[in-house]
Short mmCIF file of C-alpha atoms and ligand atoms in Angstrom, two decimals:
data_model
loop_
_atom_site.label_atom_id
_atom_site.label_comp_id
_atom_site.label_asym_id
_atom_site.label_seq_id
_atom_site.Cartn_x
_atom_site.Cartn_y
_atom_site.Cartn_z
CA MET A 13 9.78 -13.46 -7.08
CA SER A 14 11.09 -17.19 -7.65
CA ARG A 15 10.37 -18.65 -11.36
CA LEU A 16 8.34 -21.76 -8.64
CA ALA A 17 6.31 -18.55 -6.75
CA LEU A 18 5.36 -16.65 -10.58
CA VAL A 19 3.97 -19.23 -11.49
CA PHE A 20 2.32 -19.86 -8.06
CA THR A 21 0.83 -16.27 -8.97
CA LEU A 22 -0.31 -17.15 -11.58
CA LEU A 23 -2.27 -20.45 -11.83
CA THR A 24 -3.63 -18.77 -8.80
CA LEU A 25 -4.20 -15.07 -9.99
CA GLY A 26 -7.50 -15.98 -12.64
CA GLY A 27 -9.71 -17.11 -9.70
CA ALA A 28 -10.36 -20.33 -11.86
CA PRO A 29 -10.24 -23.72 -9.93
CA VAL A 30 -6.36 -25.10 -10.33
CA ARG A 31 -5.85 -28.85 -10.10
CA ALA A 32 -4.33 -29.86 -7.09
CA GLN A 33 -1.12 -31.66 -8.71
CA ALA A 34 -0.57 -27.80 -10.58
CA ARG A 35 0.08 -26.17 -6.73
CA ASP A 36 1.97 -29.08 -5.67
CA ALA A 37 5.58 -28.20 -5.58
CA VAL A 38 7.96 -31.12 -6.52
CA SER A 39 11.13 -31.19 -5.56
CA ALA A 40 13.98 -32.43 -7.82
CA GLU A 41 14.94 -34.92 -5.55
CA ARG A 42 11.30 -36.77 -5.52
CA VAL A 43 11.31 -35.79 -9.30
CA ALA A 44 14.34 -37.82 -9.63
CA ALA A 45 12.84 -40.78 -7.84
CA ARG A 46 9.63 -40.66 -9.31
CA ARG A 47 11.80 -41.08 -12.89
CA ARG A 48 13.86 -44.11 -11.37
CA PHE A 49 10.01 -45.69 -10.06
CA ALA A 50 8.92 -45.83 -13.77
CA ASP A 51 11.85 -46.60 -14.30
CA ALA A 52 11.73 -49.80 -12.61
CA LYS A 53 8.56 -51.06 -14.02
CA PHE A 54 8.49 -54.51 -11.89
CA GLY A 55 8.12 -54.90 -8.26
CA LEU A 56 7.58 -57.62 -5.61
CA PHE A 57 4.48 -56.87 -3.16
CA ILE A 58 5.08 -59.06 0.41
CA HIS A 59 1.95 -59.47 3.12
CA TRP A 60 3.28 -61.27 5.75
CA GLY A 61 2.08 -60.44 9.44
CA VAL A 62 -0.27 -62.24 12.16
CA TYR A 63 -2.70 -63.19 9.53
CA SER A 64 -0.57 -65.51 7.71
CA GLN A 65 -0.74 -68.19 10.94
CA LEU A 66 -4.48 -69.02 10.12
CA GLY A 67 -3.55 -69.27 6.44
CA ALA A 68 -6.56 -67.71 4.79
CA GLY A 69 -5.42 -64.24 3.70
CA GLU A 70 -4.44 -60.75 5.29
CA TRP A 71 -8.81 -60.40 5.98
CA VAL A 72 -8.97 -63.03 8.09
CA MET A 73 -9.35 -60.71 11.65
CA HIS A 74 -12.52 -59.21 10.12
CA ASN A 75 -13.88 -62.09 7.77
CA ARG A 76 -13.91 -64.08 11.31
CA LYS A 77 -14.87 -60.87 13.50
CA ILE A 78 -11.92 -61.84 15.48
CA ALA A 79 -12.31 -60.33 18.86
CA VAL A 80 -9.11 -58.14 19.90
CA ALA A 81 -8.27 -60.05 22.76
CA ASP A 82 -8.04 -63.34 21.03
CA TYR A 83 -5.99 -61.79 17.60
CA GLU A 84 -3.75 -60.59 20.60
CA SER A 85 -2.95 -63.56 21.85
CA LEU A 86 -2.70 -64.87 18.27
CA ALA A 87 0.26 -62.23 17.20
CA ALA A 88 1.65 -63.45 20.82
CA THR A 89 2.66 -66.32 19.24
CA PHE A 90 3.92 -65.58 15.88
CA ASN A 91 7.52 -67.08 15.92
CA PRO A 92 9.19 -67.32 11.52
CA THR A 93 11.80 -68.78 12.76
CA LYS A 94 12.97 -69.84 9.30
CA PHE A 95 12.99 -65.65 7.52
CA ASP A 96 15.61 -65.44 6.51
CA ALA A 97 15.61 -61.80 4.65
CA ALA A 98 18.86 -62.75 2.10
CA THR A 99 16.88 -65.61 0.91
CA TRP A 100 13.90 -63.27 -0.32
CA VAL A 101 16.37 -60.72 -1.28
CA ALA A 102 17.66 -63.34 -3.48
CA LEU A 103 14.37 -64.54 -4.86
CA ALA A 104 13.31 -61.04 -5.60
CA ARG A 105 16.53 -60.53 -7.44
CA ARG A 106 15.81 -64.19 -9.52
CA ALA A 107 12.75 -62.61 -10.03
CA GLY A 108 14.05 -59.18 -11.72
CA VAL A 109 12.41 -57.21 -9.76
CA ARG A 110 13.82 -53.37 -8.51
CA TYR A 111 12.14 -52.94 -5.72
CA ILE A 112 10.06 -54.84 -3.14
CA THR A 113 6.83 -53.27 -0.63
CA ILE A 114 6.75 -54.99 2.26
CA THR A 115 3.70 -54.40 5.00
CA SER A 116 5.04 -52.97 8.13
CA ARG A 117 1.56 -52.69 9.50
CA HIS A 118 -1.65 -54.15 7.70
CA HIS A 119 -5.28 -53.46 8.71
CA ASP A 120 -5.30 -55.95 11.71
CA GLY A 121 -3.05 -53.21 13.33
CA PHE A 122 0.34 -55.21 14.36
CA SER A 123 3.68 -53.70 14.01
CA MET A 124 6.09 -55.57 11.95
CA PHE A 125 8.84 -53.66 13.03
CA LYS A 126 10.10 -52.49 16.51
CA THR A 127 8.33 -49.50 17.42
CA ALA A 128 8.24 -47.51 20.57
CA GLN A 129 4.40 -46.56 19.29
CA THR A 130 2.99 -49.33 21.23
CA PRO A 131 4.21 -53.24 22.21
CA TYR A 132 1.94 -54.84 20.06
CA ASN A 133 4.87 -55.21 17.75
CA ILE A 134 6.47 -57.95 16.31
CA VAL A 135 9.78 -57.68 19.00
CA ASP A 136 8.08 -57.17 22.14
CA TRP A 137 4.92 -58.84 21.83
CA THR A 138 6.18 -62.13 20.48
CA ALA A 139 8.85 -64.61 21.39
CA PHE A 140 10.68 -64.23 17.83
CA LYS A 141 12.39 -60.67 18.84
CA ARG A 142 13.84 -59.44 15.93
CA ASP A 143 13.03 -56.58 13.50
CA PRO A 144 12.21 -58.29 9.68
CA LEU A 145 11.79 -55.10 8.73
CA LYS A 146 14.96 -54.42 9.82
CA GLU A 147 16.41 -57.47 8.05
CA LEU A 148 14.40 -56.76 5.33
CA ALA A 149 16.26 -53.18 5.04
CA ASP A 150 19.89 -53.98 5.46
CA ALA A 151 19.57 -57.10 2.78
CA CYS A 152 18.04 -54.79 0.36
CA ARG A 153 20.31 -51.82 0.64
CA ALA A 154 23.30 -54.98 0.39
CA ASP A 155 21.59 -56.01 -3.32
CA GLY A 156 20.59 -52.41 -4.68
CA LEU A 157 16.95 -52.66 -4.56
CA LYS A 158 14.84 -50.58 -2.94
CA LEU A 159 12.36 -51.25 -0.40
CA PHE A 160 9.15 -49.10 -0.03
CA PHE A 161 7.12 -49.81 3.47
CA TYR A 162 3.35 -50.64 2.85
CA TYR A 163 1.22 -48.54 5.74
CA SER A 164 -2.86 -49.01 6.46
CA GLN A 165 -4.14 -46.01 7.63
CA LEU A 166 -7.13 -48.60 9.15
CA ASP A 167 -6.44 -50.18 11.78
CA TRP A 168 -9.07 -52.82 13.34
CA HIS A 169 -6.74 -52.77 16.84
CA HIS A 170 -6.09 -49.26 18.28
CA PRO A 171 -8.63 -47.95 20.81
CA ASP A 172 -7.98 -44.54 19.21
CA TYR A 173 -9.26 -45.16 15.29
CA TRP A 174 -11.99 -43.64 16.85
CA PRO A 175 -14.84 -43.13 14.78
CA ARG A 176 -14.86 -45.75 13.17
CA GLY A 177 -15.68 -46.84 9.39
CA ALA A 178 -16.65 -49.31 6.77
CA THR A 179 -15.19 -52.38 7.99
CA ALA A 180 -16.05 -51.88 11.97
CA TRP A 181 -17.39 -55.16 13.81
CA ASP A 182 -17.64 -55.07 17.57
CA ASN A 183 -15.11 -56.58 18.63
CA GLY A 184 -14.18 -55.86 22.24
CA ARG A 185 -12.75 -51.54 21.52
CA PRO A 186 -14.05 -49.45 23.77
CA ASP A 187 -16.89 -47.15 21.97
CA HIS A 188 -14.59 -44.46 22.40
CA GLY A 189 -11.15 -42.79 21.40
CA ASP A 190 -9.40 -40.04 20.21
CA TRP A 191 -8.57 -39.55 16.63
CA SER A 192 -6.31 -36.79 17.07
CA ARG A 193 -4.14 -39.46 19.35
CA TYR A 194 -4.81 -41.52 16.32
CA LEU A 195 -2.85 -39.64 13.74
CA ALA A 196 0.03 -38.52 15.88
CA PHE A 197 0.53 -42.43 16.69
CA MET A 198 0.31 -43.47 12.56
CA ASN A 199 2.86 -39.85 12.51
CA ALA A 200 5.75 -41.08 14.88
CA GLN A 201 5.39 -44.69 13.93
CA LEU A 202 5.95 -43.12 10.12
CA THR A 203 8.64 -41.30 11.54
CA GLU A 204 10.26 -44.60 13.15
CA LEU A 205 10.23 -45.91 9.69
CA LEU A 206 12.09 -43.43 7.55
CA THR A 207 14.56 -42.55 10.78
CA ARG A 208 15.54 -46.45 11.09
CA TYR A 209 15.96 -48.05 8.03
CA GLY A 210 17.73 -46.09 6.38
CA ALA A 211 16.97 -43.91 2.69
CA VAL A 212 13.54 -46.36 2.05
CA GLY A 213 11.75 -46.16 -1.39
CA GLY A 214 8.96 -44.50 -0.22
CA ILE A 215 5.41 -46.21 1.63
CA TRP A 216 2.54 -46.69 0.51
CA PHE A 217 -0.35 -46.09 2.32
CA ASP A 218 -3.74 -48.08 2.08
CA GLY A 219 -7.23 -48.08 3.48
CA MET A 220 -8.43 -44.46 3.52
CA TRP A 221 -11.44 -45.30 2.01
CA ASP A 222 -12.65 -47.28 5.23
CA LYS A 223 -13.34 -43.70 6.04
CA PRO A 224 -13.07 -41.83 3.15
CA ASP A 225 -13.96 -38.57 4.54
CA ALA A 226 -12.04 -38.61 7.58
CA PRO A 227 -10.01 -35.50 8.66
CA TRP A 228 -7.17 -37.59 7.73
CA GLN A 229 -4.69 -34.29 7.88
CA LEU A 230 -3.14 -35.87 4.80
CA ASP A 231 -0.98 -32.67 4.34
CA SER A 232 0.87 -33.01 7.07
CA THR A 233 1.80 -36.32 7.34
CA TYR A 234 2.71 -35.48 3.46
CA ALA A 235 5.21 -32.84 4.53
CA LEU A 236 6.78 -34.92 7.12
CA ILE A 237 7.48 -37.41 5.13
CA HIS A 238 8.98 -35.60 2.11
CA ARG A 239 11.17 -33.59 4.92
CA LEU A 240 12.59 -36.57 6.88
CA GLN A 241 13.20 -38.49 3.60
CA PRO A 242 13.27 -35.73 0.01
CA ALA A 243 13.61 -38.31 -1.97
CA ALA A 244 10.94 -41.55 -0.32
CA LEU A 245 7.39 -41.78 -2.40
CA ILE A 246 3.98 -41.25 -1.31
CA ILE A 247 1.99 -44.03 -2.62
CA PRO A 248 -1.75 -44.11 -2.04
CA ASN A 249 -3.91 -46.21 -2.71
CA HIS A 250 -7.36 -45.01 -1.58
CA HIS A 251 -8.89 -45.82 -5.05
CA GLN A 252 -9.37 -41.55 -5.93
CA GLN A 253 -7.92 -39.06 -7.83
CA PRO A 254 -4.48 -37.95 -7.11
CA ARG A 255 -3.89 -35.73 -4.16
CA ARG A 256 -1.47 -32.53 -3.82
CA GLY A 257 2.05 -34.47 -2.30
CA GLU A 258 1.38 -37.91 -3.84
CA ASP A 259 3.83 -39.81 -6.71
CA VAL A 260 2.06 -42.81 -7.84
CA GLN A 261 -1.51 -43.50 -8.86
CA THR A 262 -1.92 -47.04 -7.92
CA PHE A 263 -4.64 -49.33 -9.52
CA GLU A 264 -5.59 -52.27 -7.52
CA GLN A 265 -5.34 -55.91 -9.17
CA ASP A 266 -6.67 -53.98 -12.07
CA LEU A 267 -4.18 -51.77 -14.97
CA PRO A 268 -4.09 -48.40 -14.98
CA GLY A 269 -7.72 -47.28 -15.98
CA ALA A 270 -9.43 -50.66 -15.87
CA ASN A 271 -11.78 -51.48 -13.16
CA THR A 272 -12.86 -55.50 -12.69
CA ALA A 273 -12.39 -55.31 -9.00
CA GLY A 274 -14.94 -52.47 -8.83
CA PHE A 275 -12.83 -50.31 -6.32
CA ASN A 276 -10.68 -48.11 -8.61
CA THR A 277 -11.04 -45.10 -10.77
CA SER A 278 -11.16 -44.88 -14.62
CA TYR A 279 -8.93 -41.75 -14.38
CA VAL A 280 -5.52 -42.25 -15.30
CA SER A 281 -2.98 -39.93 -13.77
CA GLY A 282 -0.86 -38.45 -17.27
CA ASP A 283 1.90 -36.89 -15.54
CA LEU A 284 2.88 -39.16 -12.24
CA PRO A 285 3.91 -42.87 -12.08
CA LEU A 286 1.46 -45.74 -12.25
CA GLU A 287 1.55 -49.22 -10.31
CA THR A 288 -0.79 -52.25 -10.77
CA SER A 289 -0.76 -54.31 -7.71
CA LEU A 290 -1.42 -57.86 -8.28
CA THR A 291 -2.06 -61.25 -7.15
CA MET A 292 -0.57 -64.19 -8.14
CA ASN A 293 -3.52 -66.31 -6.90
CA ASP A 294 -6.51 -64.51 -5.15
CA SER A 295 -4.95 -63.97 -1.91
CA TRP A 296 -2.55 -60.77 -0.36
CA GLY A 297 -1.87 -62.53 3.00
CA PHE A 298 -0.85 -66.56 2.48
CA ASN A 299 -4.04 -68.78 1.75
CA ILE A 300 -3.11 -71.90 2.32
CA THR A 301 -6.07 -73.39 -0.15
CA ASP A 302 -5.74 -71.10 -2.27
CA LYS A 303 -4.27 -72.95 -5.57
CA ASP A 304 -6.05 -70.42 -8.04
CA PHE A 305 -2.07 -69.26 -9.46
CA LYS A 306 -1.97 -67.35 -11.86
CA SER A 307 0.18 -69.20 -15.37
CA VAL A 308 3.49 -67.71 -15.81
CA SER A 309 2.94 -66.24 -19.46
CA LEU A 310 -0.88 -64.46 -18.35
CA LEU A 311 1.72 -62.79 -15.40
CA VAL A 312 3.68 -61.76 -18.04
CA GLY A 313 0.92 -60.62 -19.90
CA TYR A 314 0.09 -58.04 -16.91
CA LEU A 315 4.20 -56.86 -16.66
CA VAL A 316 3.77 -56.01 -20.47
CA ARG A 317 0.59 -54.63 -20.20
CA ALA A 318 0.98 -52.26 -17.55
CA ALA A 319 4.76 -51.52 -18.63
CA GLY A 320 2.12 -50.80 -22.16
CA ASN A 321 0.22 -47.85 -20.22
CA GLY A 322 3.06 -46.79 -19.38
CA GLY A 323 2.77 -48.54 -15.39
CA ASN A 324 4.60 -50.67 -13.31
CA LEU A 325 3.97 -53.97 -12.02
CA LEU A 326 3.60 -54.71 -8.24
CA LEU A 327 3.42 -58.88 -8.05
CA ASN A 328 2.19 -59.92 -4.93
CA VAL A 329 3.53 -63.12 -2.39
CA GLY A 330 2.28 -64.56 0.95
CA PRO A 331 4.88 -65.63 2.37
CA ARG A 332 4.03 -68.58 5.12
CA PRO A 333 3.75 -67.76 8.93
CA ASP A 334 7.27 -69.16 9.38
CA GLY A 335 9.30 -67.10 6.90
CA THR A 336 9.73 -69.41 3.48
CA ILE A 337 7.97 -68.59 0.29
CA GLY A 338 6.00 -71.13 -1.06
CA PRO A 339 7.05 -72.71 -3.92
CA GLU A 340 4.28 -72.01 -6.49
CA PHE A 341 5.32 -68.37 -5.52
CA ALA A 342 8.78 -69.15 -5.87
CA ALA A 343 8.98 -70.99 -9.49
CA ARG A 344 6.74 -68.31 -11.33
CA LEU A 345 8.95 -65.55 -9.79
CA ASP A 346 12.14 -67.59 -10.88
CA SER A 347 10.13 -67.69 -14.82
CA LEU A 348 9.07 -64.18 -14.81
CA GLY A 349 13.26 -63.59 -13.83
CA ASP A 350 14.32 -65.90 -16.69
CA TRP A 351 11.74 -64.68 -19.13
CA LEU A 352 13.38 -60.61 -18.27
CA GLY A 353 16.45 -62.03 -19.15
CA VAL A 354 15.95 -62.56 -22.18
CA TYR A 355 13.40 -59.47 -22.83
CA GLY A 356 13.71 -57.34 -20.17
CA THR A 357 15.33 -54.46 -22.22
CA ALA A 358 12.04 -53.81 -23.69
CA ILE A 359 10.64 -53.17 -20.27
CA TYR A 360 12.80 -51.89 -18.03
CA GLY A 361 13.57 -48.64 -18.22
CA THR A 362 10.97 -47.97 -20.85
CA ARG A 363 7.57 -46.03 -21.21
CA ALA A 364 4.21 -46.25 -23.22
CA GLY A 365 4.58 -47.07 -26.78
CA PRO A 366 3.50 -45.14 -29.42
CA VAL A 367 -0.21 -47.79 -30.01
CA PRO A 368 -1.91 -47.58 -27.72
CA PRO A 369 -2.97 -51.48 -25.62
CA ARG A 370 -4.93 -53.52 -27.68
CA SER A 371 -6.44 -56.52 -27.29
CA TRP A 372 -3.61 -58.52 -29.37
CA GLY A 373 -0.80 -56.44 -26.36
CA ALA A 374 1.04 -53.39 -26.19
CA SER A 375 4.05 -51.66 -27.28
CA THR A 376 6.38 -49.67 -24.99
CA ARG A 377 9.61 -47.69 -25.84
CA ARG A 378 12.49 -45.80 -25.45
CA GLY A 379 13.81 -43.07 -27.08
CA ASP A 380 13.13 -44.25 -30.71
CA THR A 381 13.36 -47.51 -29.85
CA VAL A 382 10.06 -49.44 -30.24
CA PHE A 383 8.87 -52.22 -28.36
CA VAL A 384 5.94 -54.56 -29.47
CA HIS A 385 4.68 -56.88 -27.42
CA VAL A 386 2.47 -59.31 -29.93
CA LEU A 387 0.55 -61.17 -26.87
CA ASP A 388 -2.57 -62.76 -28.32
CA TRP A 389 -2.42 -62.72 -32.27
CA PRO A 390 -3.11 -65.84 -34.56
CA ASP A 391 -2.72 -64.17 -37.78
CA PRO A 392 0.46 -63.98 -39.74
CA LEU A 393 0.13 -59.17 -40.19
CA LEU A 394 -0.13 -57.19 -37.79
CA ALA A 395 -1.45 -54.22 -38.85
CA LEU A 396 -0.36 -50.89 -36.57
CA PRO A 397 -1.49 -47.16 -36.68
CA PRO A 398 0.78 -44.53 -37.63
CA LEU A 399 3.94 -44.29 -35.07
CA GLY A 400 4.70 -40.57 -35.60
CA ALA A 401 8.34 -41.59 -37.01
CA PRO A 402 8.97 -43.09 -39.36
CA VAL A 403 10.24 -47.04 -39.18
CA ARG A 404 14.19 -47.92 -40.03
CA THR A 405 14.52 -51.00 -39.22
CA ALA A 406 12.95 -53.85 -37.69
CA TYR A 407 13.82 -57.42 -36.19
CA LEU A 408 12.59 -60.03 -33.55
CA LEU A 409 14.26 -59.40 -29.60
CA ARG A 410 14.81 -62.78 -29.67
CA GLY A 411 17.56 -63.89 -31.42
CA GLY A 412 17.47 -60.40 -33.71
CA ALA A 413 15.88 -62.21 -37.10
CA ALA A 414 14.73 -59.41 -39.84
CA VAL A 415 11.30 -58.34 -39.51
CA ARG A 416 9.27 -57.41 -42.98
CA PHE A 417 7.85 -54.50 -42.60
CA GLU A 418 5.46 -52.10 -44.96
CA ALA A 419 4.92 -48.13 -44.07
CA THR A 420 2.13 -46.48 -45.78
CA ALA A 421 0.43 -43.16 -44.83
CA ALA A 422 -2.21 -45.49 -42.61
CA GLY A 423 0.63 -47.19 -40.75
CA VAL A 424 3.19 -49.74 -40.30
CA THR A 425 2.12 -53.71 -41.05
CA LEU A 426 4.62 -55.84 -39.30
CA ALA A 427 5.01 -59.90 -40.68
CA LEU A 428 5.05 -61.36 -38.04
CA PRO A 429 7.20 -64.64 -37.81
CA SER A 430 5.64 -67.51 -35.87
CA ALA A 431 5.74 -67.74 -31.64
CA ALA A 432 8.06 -70.42 -30.32
CA ALA A 433 6.84 -73.15 -28.58
CA GLY A 434 6.00 -71.41 -24.51
CA GLU A 435 6.87 -67.94 -26.28
CA PRO A 436 4.21 -65.50 -24.18
CA ASP A 437 5.76 -62.68 -25.79
CA ARG A 438 6.90 -61.96 -29.28
CA VAL A 439 8.89 -58.77 -29.30
CA ILE A 440 9.18 -56.78 -32.02
CA VAL A 441 12.09 -54.14 -32.49
CA LEU A 442 11.21 -50.97 -34.62
CA VAL A 443 14.71 -48.53 -34.52
CA THR A 444 12.67 -45.50 -35.37
CA GLY A 445 13.41 -41.78 -36.48
CA GLY A 446 15.96 -39.98 -38.65
CA ARG A 447 14.53 -40.27 -42.14
CA GLY A 448 13.21 -43.84 -42.58
CA PRO A 449 14.15 -46.32 -44.31
CA SER A 450 15.63 -45.88 -48.18
O1 H79 B 521 -3.82 -54.91 1.21
C1 H79 B 521 -4.49 -55.45 0.36
C2 H79 B 521 -6.10 -55.45 0.95
O2 H79 B 521 -5.80 -56.25 2.31
C3 H79 B 521 -6.12 -54.03 0.39
N1 H79 B 521 -5.44 -53.20 -0.46
C4 H79 B 521 -4.75 -54.95 -0.84
C5 H79 B 521 -3.15 -54.17 -1.77
C6 H79 B 521 -7.73 -53.90 0.10
N2 H79 B 521 -8.43 -54.75 0.52
N3 H79 B 521 -9.46 -54.99 0.58
N4 H79 B 521 -9.13 -53.48 -0.70
C7 H79 B 521 -8.35 -53.20 -0.33
C8 H79 B 521 -10.68 -52.97 -0.85
C9 H79 B 521 -11.65 -52.85 0.00
C10 H79 B 521 -12.77 -52.44 -0.54
C11 H79 B 521 -13.75 -53.22 0.43
FE1 H79 B 521 -15.79 -52.09 1.07
C12 H79 B 521 -13.99 -53.64 1.43
C13 H79 B 521 -14.85 -53.08 -0.43
C14 H79 B 521 -15.74 -53.35 0.64
C15 H79 B 521 -15.53 -53.84 1.52
C16 H79 B 521 -14.64 -49.94 1.17
C17 H79 B 521 -14.92 -50.43 2.67
C18 H79 B 521 -15.90 -49.84 0.51
C19 H79 B 521 -16.91 -50.46 1.36
C20 H79 B 521 -16.82 -50.18 2.59
#
């Protein structure tokens, strides 16, 4: 009996319920891919599709109760002649993201890639005739960026998405359909995405919350994905506790464990990588009237607090229908890249630090090096709880000036230098371990 089989047997012999994850035999490739994902810390989310043309977000078909036939006409006019994958990848690089996650098919059901499963795709349905996901996959590979595909399980267009879920409306579809054919359609599309675009980072599922109790047969879909690409991660945005076969726990518009959005779970996985997805304004898909853009310091705060919670930040842009990314998005991404150029060592490759996230900031760590991120603290002294290891030296990340500190049994007090103008995060580097300061 292999060691794995023995563990299985021991776990199940007692008859006690075993947590799903304990039964999940995770391949070495996925374990390594999860570690690389957690190291990456910062990704770029891209919501782009037929809906971008109406400039009212990716839910416009639902919100305006657009009939399938009318949306099909809209889809036929999608022609993003200014799309250039290399330009997007160059922006992503400047921003300092380590991966891109792009909508391959959103709830509107339109495939943004060449697919043999339906003519309702960008190559066969539009005058554009190009496959932007192929171009993006090639550009990402050339630049060493990982590419993930967002894939909606919910579909407002496909006749076999039946019975319909919570977001259904009378949009002209027949009142019948074949669910098993829908599952086969999805599995066939996923097979295309995992065999025609080289090695992908993984699949980011969304929309299962429309019919949480439907027979999704996730086990077989997940097994298919793991078989086709053993290092591809499954990132489900179902707002529930992670299930067997899944690799990352997501939080939509919230930091791990928080639920300001109203649909996240307070459960936080202790062993899976975490990811917070966040809009830069208030919309995922291009929204021409939404100018409610977050400031650069607020975005830095999200990146720092996500990392301090042990998670990644997946920050969204909604490109215009012509394929360009608006200046509000680009300027913020450039600024974040500039910030990471100085402070990135306190983010990339880190894990949650010894001080739990606080209202003043967060801590990250890499090995014996602890990074204290002071985002919002007006006083000259900052008291930390015990760090679990003596502090050998303390210095400011920017410039390297020594930081005075005092360690007692009750914790470590730092004497903070004042923040430079426009500095959203004062990062104090604590080198810990050994026998402590002499
Ligand atoms: O792609 C972006 C959004 O379009 C998609 N996820 C991000 C990344 C998303 N949209 N909405 N949601 C996720 C959550 C929606 C929840 C609700 Fe409902 C839809 C609340 C009310 C309508 C689910 C379905 C709960 C009730 C009905």
